[in-house]
Tab-separated table of C-alpha atoms and ligand atoms in Angstrom:
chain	number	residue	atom	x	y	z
A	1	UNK	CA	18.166	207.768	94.843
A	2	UNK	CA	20.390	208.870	91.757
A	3	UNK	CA	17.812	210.257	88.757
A	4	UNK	CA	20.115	209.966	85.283
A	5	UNK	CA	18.096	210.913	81.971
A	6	UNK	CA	18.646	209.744	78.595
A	7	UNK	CA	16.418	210.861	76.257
A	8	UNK	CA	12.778	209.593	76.706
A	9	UNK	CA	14.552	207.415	79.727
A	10	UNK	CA	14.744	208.720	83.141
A	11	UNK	CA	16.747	206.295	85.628
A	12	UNK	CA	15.722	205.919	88.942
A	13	UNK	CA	18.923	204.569	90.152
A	14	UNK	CA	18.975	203.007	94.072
A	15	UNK	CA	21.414	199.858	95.213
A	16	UNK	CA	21.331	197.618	97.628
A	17	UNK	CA	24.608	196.725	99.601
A	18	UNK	CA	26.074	193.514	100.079
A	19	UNK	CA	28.551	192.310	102.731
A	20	UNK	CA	31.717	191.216	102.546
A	21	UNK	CA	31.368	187.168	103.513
A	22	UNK	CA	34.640	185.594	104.045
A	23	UNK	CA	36.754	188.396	103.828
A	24	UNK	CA	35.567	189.402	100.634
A	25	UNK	CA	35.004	192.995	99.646
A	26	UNK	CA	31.262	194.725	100.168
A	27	UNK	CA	29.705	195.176	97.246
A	28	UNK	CA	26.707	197.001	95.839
A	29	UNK	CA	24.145	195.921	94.091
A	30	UNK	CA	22.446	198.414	91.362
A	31	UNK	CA	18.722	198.613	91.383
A	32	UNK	CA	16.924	200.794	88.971
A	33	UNK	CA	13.515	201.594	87.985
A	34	UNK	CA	12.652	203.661	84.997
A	35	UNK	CA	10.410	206.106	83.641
A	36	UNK	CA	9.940	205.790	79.767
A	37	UNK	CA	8.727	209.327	78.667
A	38	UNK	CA	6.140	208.328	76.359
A	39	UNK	CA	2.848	210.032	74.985
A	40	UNK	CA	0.964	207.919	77.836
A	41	UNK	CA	4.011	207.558	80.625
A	42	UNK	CA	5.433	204.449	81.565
A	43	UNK	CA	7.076	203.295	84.560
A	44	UNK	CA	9.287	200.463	84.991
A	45	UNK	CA	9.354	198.579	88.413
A	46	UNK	CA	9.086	200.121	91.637
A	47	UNK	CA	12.228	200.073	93.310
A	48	UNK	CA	13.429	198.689	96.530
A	49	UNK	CA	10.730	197.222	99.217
A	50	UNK	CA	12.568	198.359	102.549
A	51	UNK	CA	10.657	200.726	104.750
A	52	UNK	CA	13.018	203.438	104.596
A	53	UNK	CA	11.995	204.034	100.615
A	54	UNK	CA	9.674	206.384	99.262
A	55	UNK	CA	9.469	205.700	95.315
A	56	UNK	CA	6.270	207.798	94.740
A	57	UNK	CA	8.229	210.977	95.943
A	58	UNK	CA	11.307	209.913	94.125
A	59	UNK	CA	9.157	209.311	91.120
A	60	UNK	CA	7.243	213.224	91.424
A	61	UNK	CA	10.863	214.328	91.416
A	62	UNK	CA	10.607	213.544	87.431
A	63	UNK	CA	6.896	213.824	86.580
A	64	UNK	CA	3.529	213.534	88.110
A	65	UNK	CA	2.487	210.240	89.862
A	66	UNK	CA	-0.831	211.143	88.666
A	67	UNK	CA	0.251	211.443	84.900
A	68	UNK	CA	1.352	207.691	84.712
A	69	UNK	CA	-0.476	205.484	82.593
A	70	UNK	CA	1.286	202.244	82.757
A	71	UNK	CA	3.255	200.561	85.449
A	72	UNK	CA	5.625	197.781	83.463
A	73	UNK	CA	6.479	195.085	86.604
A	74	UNK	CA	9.411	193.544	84.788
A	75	UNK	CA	8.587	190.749	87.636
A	76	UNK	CA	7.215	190.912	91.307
A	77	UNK	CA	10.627	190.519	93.219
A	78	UNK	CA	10.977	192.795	95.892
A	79	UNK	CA	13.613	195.185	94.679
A	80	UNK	CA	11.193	195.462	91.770
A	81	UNK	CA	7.959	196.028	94.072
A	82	UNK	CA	8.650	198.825	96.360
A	83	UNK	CA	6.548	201.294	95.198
A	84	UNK	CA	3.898	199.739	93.130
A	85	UNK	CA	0.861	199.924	95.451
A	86	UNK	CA	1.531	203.626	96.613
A	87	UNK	CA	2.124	204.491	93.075
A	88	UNK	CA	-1.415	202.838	92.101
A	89	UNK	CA	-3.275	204.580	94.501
A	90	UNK	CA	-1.369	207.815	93.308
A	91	UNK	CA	-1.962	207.006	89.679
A	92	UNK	CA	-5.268	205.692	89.279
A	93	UNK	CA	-5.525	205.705	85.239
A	94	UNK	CA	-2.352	203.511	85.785
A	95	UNK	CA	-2.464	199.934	84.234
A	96	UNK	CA	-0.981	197.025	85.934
A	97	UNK	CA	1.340	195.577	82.965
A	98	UNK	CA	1.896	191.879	84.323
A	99	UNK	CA	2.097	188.114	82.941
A	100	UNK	CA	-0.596	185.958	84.604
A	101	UNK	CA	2.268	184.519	86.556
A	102	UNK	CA	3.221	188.100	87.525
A	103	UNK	CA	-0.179	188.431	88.702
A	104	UNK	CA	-0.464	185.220	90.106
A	105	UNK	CA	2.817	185.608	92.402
A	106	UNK	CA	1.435	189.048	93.417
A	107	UNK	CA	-1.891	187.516	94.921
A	108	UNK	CA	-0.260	185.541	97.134
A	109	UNK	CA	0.728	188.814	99.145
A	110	UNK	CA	-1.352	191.273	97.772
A	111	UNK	CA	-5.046	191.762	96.689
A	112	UNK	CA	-4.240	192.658	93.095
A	113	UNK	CA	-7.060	194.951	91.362
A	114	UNK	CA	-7.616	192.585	88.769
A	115	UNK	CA	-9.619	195.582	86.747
A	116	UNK	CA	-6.257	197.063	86.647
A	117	UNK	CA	-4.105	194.594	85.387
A	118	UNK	CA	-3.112	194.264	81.661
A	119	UNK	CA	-1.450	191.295	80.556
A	120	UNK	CA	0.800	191.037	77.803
A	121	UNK	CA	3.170	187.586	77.140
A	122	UNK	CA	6.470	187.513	75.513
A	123	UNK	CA	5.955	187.906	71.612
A	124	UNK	CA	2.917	190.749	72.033
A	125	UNK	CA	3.394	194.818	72.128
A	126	UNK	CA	1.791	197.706	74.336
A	127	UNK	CA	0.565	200.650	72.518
A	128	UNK	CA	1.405	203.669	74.435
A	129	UNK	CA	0.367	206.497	72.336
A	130	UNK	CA	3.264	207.352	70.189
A	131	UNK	CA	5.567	204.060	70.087
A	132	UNK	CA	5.157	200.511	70.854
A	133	UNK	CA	6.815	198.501	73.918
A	134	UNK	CA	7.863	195.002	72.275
A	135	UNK	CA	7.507	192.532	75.002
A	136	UNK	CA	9.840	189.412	75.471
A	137	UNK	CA	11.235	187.337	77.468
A	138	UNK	CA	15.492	188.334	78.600
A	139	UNK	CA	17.610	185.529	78.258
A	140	UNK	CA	18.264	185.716	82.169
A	141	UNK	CA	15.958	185.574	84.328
A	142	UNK	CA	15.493	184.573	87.983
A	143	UNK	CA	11.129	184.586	87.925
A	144	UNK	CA	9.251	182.778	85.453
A	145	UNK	CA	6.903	186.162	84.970
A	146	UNK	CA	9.934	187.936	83.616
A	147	UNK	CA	9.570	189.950	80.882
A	148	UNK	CA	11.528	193.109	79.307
A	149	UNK	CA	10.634	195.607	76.390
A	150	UNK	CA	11.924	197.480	73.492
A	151	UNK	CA	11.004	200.646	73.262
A	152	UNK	CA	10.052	200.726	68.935
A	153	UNK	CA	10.588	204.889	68.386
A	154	UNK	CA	14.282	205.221	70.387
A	155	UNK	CA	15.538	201.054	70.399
A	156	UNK	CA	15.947	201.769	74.358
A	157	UNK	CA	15.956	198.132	75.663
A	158	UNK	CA	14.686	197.157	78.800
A	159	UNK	CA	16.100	193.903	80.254
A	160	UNK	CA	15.164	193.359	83.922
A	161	UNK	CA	18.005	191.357	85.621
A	162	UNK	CA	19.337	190.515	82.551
A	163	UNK	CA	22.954	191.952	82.315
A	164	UNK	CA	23.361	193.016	85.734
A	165	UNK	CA	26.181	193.204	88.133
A	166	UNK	CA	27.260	194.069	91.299
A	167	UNK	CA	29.762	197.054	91.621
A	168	UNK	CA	33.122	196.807	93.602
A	169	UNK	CA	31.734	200.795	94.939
A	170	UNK	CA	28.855	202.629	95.851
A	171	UNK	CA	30.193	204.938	93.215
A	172	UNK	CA	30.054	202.737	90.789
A	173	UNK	CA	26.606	201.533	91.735
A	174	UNK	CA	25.155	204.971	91.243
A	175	UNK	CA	27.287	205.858	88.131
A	176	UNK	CA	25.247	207.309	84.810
A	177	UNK	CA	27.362	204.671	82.755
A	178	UNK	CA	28.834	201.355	82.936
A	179	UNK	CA	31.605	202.399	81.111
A	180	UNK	CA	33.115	203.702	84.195
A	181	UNK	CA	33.560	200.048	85.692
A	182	UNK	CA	35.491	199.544	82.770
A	183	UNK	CA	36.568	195.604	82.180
A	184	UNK	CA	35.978	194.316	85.464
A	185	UNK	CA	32.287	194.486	84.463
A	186	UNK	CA	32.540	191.245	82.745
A	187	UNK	CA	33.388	189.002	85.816
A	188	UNK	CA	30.825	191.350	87.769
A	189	UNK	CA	28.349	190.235	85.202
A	190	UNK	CA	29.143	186.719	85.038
A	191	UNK	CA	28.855	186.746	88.983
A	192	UNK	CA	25.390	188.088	88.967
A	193	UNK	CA	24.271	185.414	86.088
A	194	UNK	CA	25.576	182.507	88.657
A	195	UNK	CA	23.811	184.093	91.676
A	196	UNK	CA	20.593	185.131	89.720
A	197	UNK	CA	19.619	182.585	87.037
A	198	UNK	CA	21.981	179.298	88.442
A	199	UNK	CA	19.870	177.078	85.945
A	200	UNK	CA	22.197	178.520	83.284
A	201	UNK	CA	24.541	176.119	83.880
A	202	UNK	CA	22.642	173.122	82.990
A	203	UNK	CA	21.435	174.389	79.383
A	204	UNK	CA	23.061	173.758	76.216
A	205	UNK	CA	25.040	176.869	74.997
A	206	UNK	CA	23.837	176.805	71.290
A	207	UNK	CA	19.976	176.927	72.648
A	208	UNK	CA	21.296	179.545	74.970
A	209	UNK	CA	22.654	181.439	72.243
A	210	UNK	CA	19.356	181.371	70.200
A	211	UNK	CA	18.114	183.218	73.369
A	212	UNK	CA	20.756	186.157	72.599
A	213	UNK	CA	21.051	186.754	69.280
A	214	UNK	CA	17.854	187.756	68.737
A	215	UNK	CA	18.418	190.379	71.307
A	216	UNK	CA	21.472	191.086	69.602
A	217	UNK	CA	20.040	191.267	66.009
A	218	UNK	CA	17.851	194.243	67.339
A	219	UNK	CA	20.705	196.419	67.618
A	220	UNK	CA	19.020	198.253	70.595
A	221	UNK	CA	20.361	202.079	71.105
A	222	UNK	CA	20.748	201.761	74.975
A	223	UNK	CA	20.235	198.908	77.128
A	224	UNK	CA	18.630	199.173	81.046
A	225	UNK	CA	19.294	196.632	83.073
A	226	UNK	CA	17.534	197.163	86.390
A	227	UNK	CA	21.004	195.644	87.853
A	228	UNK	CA	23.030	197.307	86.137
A	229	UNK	CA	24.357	201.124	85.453
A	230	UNK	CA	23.251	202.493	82.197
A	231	UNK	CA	24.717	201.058	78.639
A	232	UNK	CA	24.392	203.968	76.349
A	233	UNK	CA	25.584	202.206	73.508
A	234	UNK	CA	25.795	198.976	74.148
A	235	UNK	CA	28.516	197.006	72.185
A	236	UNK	CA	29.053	193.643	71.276
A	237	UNK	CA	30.424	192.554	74.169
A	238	UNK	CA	27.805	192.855	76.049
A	239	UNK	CA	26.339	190.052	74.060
A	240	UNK	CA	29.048	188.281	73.894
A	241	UNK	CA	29.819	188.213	78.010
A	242	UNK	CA	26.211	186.590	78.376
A	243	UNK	CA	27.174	183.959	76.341
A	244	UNK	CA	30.098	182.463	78.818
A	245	UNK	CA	27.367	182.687	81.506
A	246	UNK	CA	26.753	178.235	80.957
A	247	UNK	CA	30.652	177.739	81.368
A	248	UNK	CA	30.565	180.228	84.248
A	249	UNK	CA	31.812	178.972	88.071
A	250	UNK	CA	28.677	178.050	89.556
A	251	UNK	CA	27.915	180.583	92.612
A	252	UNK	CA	28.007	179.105	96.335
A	253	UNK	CA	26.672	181.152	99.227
A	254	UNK	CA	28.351	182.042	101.888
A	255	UNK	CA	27.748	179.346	104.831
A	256	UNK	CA	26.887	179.840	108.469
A	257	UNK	CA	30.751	180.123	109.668
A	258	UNK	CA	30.735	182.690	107.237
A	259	UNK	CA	27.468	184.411	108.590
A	260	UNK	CA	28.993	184.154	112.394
A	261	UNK	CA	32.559	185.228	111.561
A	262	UNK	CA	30.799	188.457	109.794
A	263	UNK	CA	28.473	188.786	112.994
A	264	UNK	CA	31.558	188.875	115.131
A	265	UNK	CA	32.860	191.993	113.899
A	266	UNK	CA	29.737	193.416	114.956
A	267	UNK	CA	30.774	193.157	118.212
A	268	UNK	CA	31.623	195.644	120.344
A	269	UNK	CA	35.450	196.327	120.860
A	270	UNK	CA	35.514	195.746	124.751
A	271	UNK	CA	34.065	192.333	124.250
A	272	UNK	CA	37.651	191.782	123.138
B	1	LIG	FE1	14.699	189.147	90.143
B	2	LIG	FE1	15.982	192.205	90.404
């Protein structure tokens, strides 16, 4: 776990690698939670689920567990879940901010303290003391529970999967700024809107667009993508690369001859 801090934003930067299928290069896949520094301490998604990961003690690395008031689940996928039911039990003031979606995808897994939860929709803000977390819905998405926020007092901008990518290096996946990928980030990004949100290829682009422009029109100060290393100060072509996501080549998986010839390298040398 990487910890990178803007500002009121700490980034609690993991990844998750990929195989090469095919012949193709590895890659690795960001996957960031956040903490937003705020009067009454929000956190942002809970990192990966794998047993191996301990976000509460990554999390008391940068403040308290105990201190956190909020818990923002950006949507219940696994690499967003990891930590969330250690980190209520180590944060009991903690609110469970959800969509009733959220909460009702959660329930079919978990028992979700419904005392706990706090449900905002797309449209509606959280009060957290000394700012306010606008709440709306990222024009990617791969749940229908997503949401993301904009933080009001520094225009940080939360976006979920929105604006992600995979990275060509583990370097790059644990990088403090996506600068560093430089302009392979746009095909990276375009990959990651076929794989993650593949209805975006049936809608019309000008509705699409009236998805981003909004977004846009906020000029937001940094963007935090929880696929994605940190945009600082995001440009217009960050925008702008979203929009080619309908015209984008549809993504197709890797098949089963794929799967085998990968599982063949596996094998030890002598089997040869
Ligand atoms: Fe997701
Ligand atoms: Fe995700």
């Amino acid at each position: 776990m990487q910890i990178h801090r803007f500002g009121d934003v700490t980034v609690l930067n993991d990844f998750a690698p990929v195989p090469g299928f095919g012949g193709a290069p590895p890659l690795f896949l960001p996957v960031n939670a956040f903490v937003l520094h705020a009067e009454q301490p929000v956190v942002i998604d809970t990192g990966l689920s794998t047993a191996d990961k301990d976000f509460v003690s990554a999390l008391a690395q940068v403040l308290d567990p105990a201190d956190v008031r909020w818990i923002w689940m950006t949507h219940p996928d696994r690499d967003h879940t990891g930590g969330l039911w250690k980190l209520l039990q180590a944060a009991p003031r903690a609110r469970l901010v959800t969509t009733f979606l959220g909460m009702g995808i959660m329930s079919t897994e978990w028992t979700v303290p419904l005392e706990r939860v706090f449900l905002l929709n797309p449209g509606e803000a959280l009060n957290v003391g000394d700012r306010r977390l606008h709440c709306f819905r990222p024009p990617l998405f791969d749940s229908p529970s997503t949401t993301g926020l904009l933080d009001d007092k520094t225009g940080a901008l939360f976006s979920s999967d929105c604006f992600g990518a995979p990275m060509p290096s583990l370097e790059l996946a644990t990088t403090s700024d996506v600068r560093a990928v430089g302009d392979q980030v746009r095909d990276l990004q375009l990959l990651w809107a076929s794989i993650d949100s593949p209805w975006v290829h049936h809608v019309d682009p000008a509705r699409f667009r009236a998805t981003v422009d909004p977004l846009r029109a906020w000029g937001a100060s940094a963007v935090f993508s929880s696929h994605l290393p940190p945009v600082p100060k995001p440009d217009d072509q960050l925008y702008e690369t979203v929009l080619l996501a309908p015209q984008a080549a549809p993504f197709v998986g890797p098949d089963q001859a794929a799967l085998e010839a990968l599982l063949a390298t596996f094998e030890p040398a002598a089997a040869i």
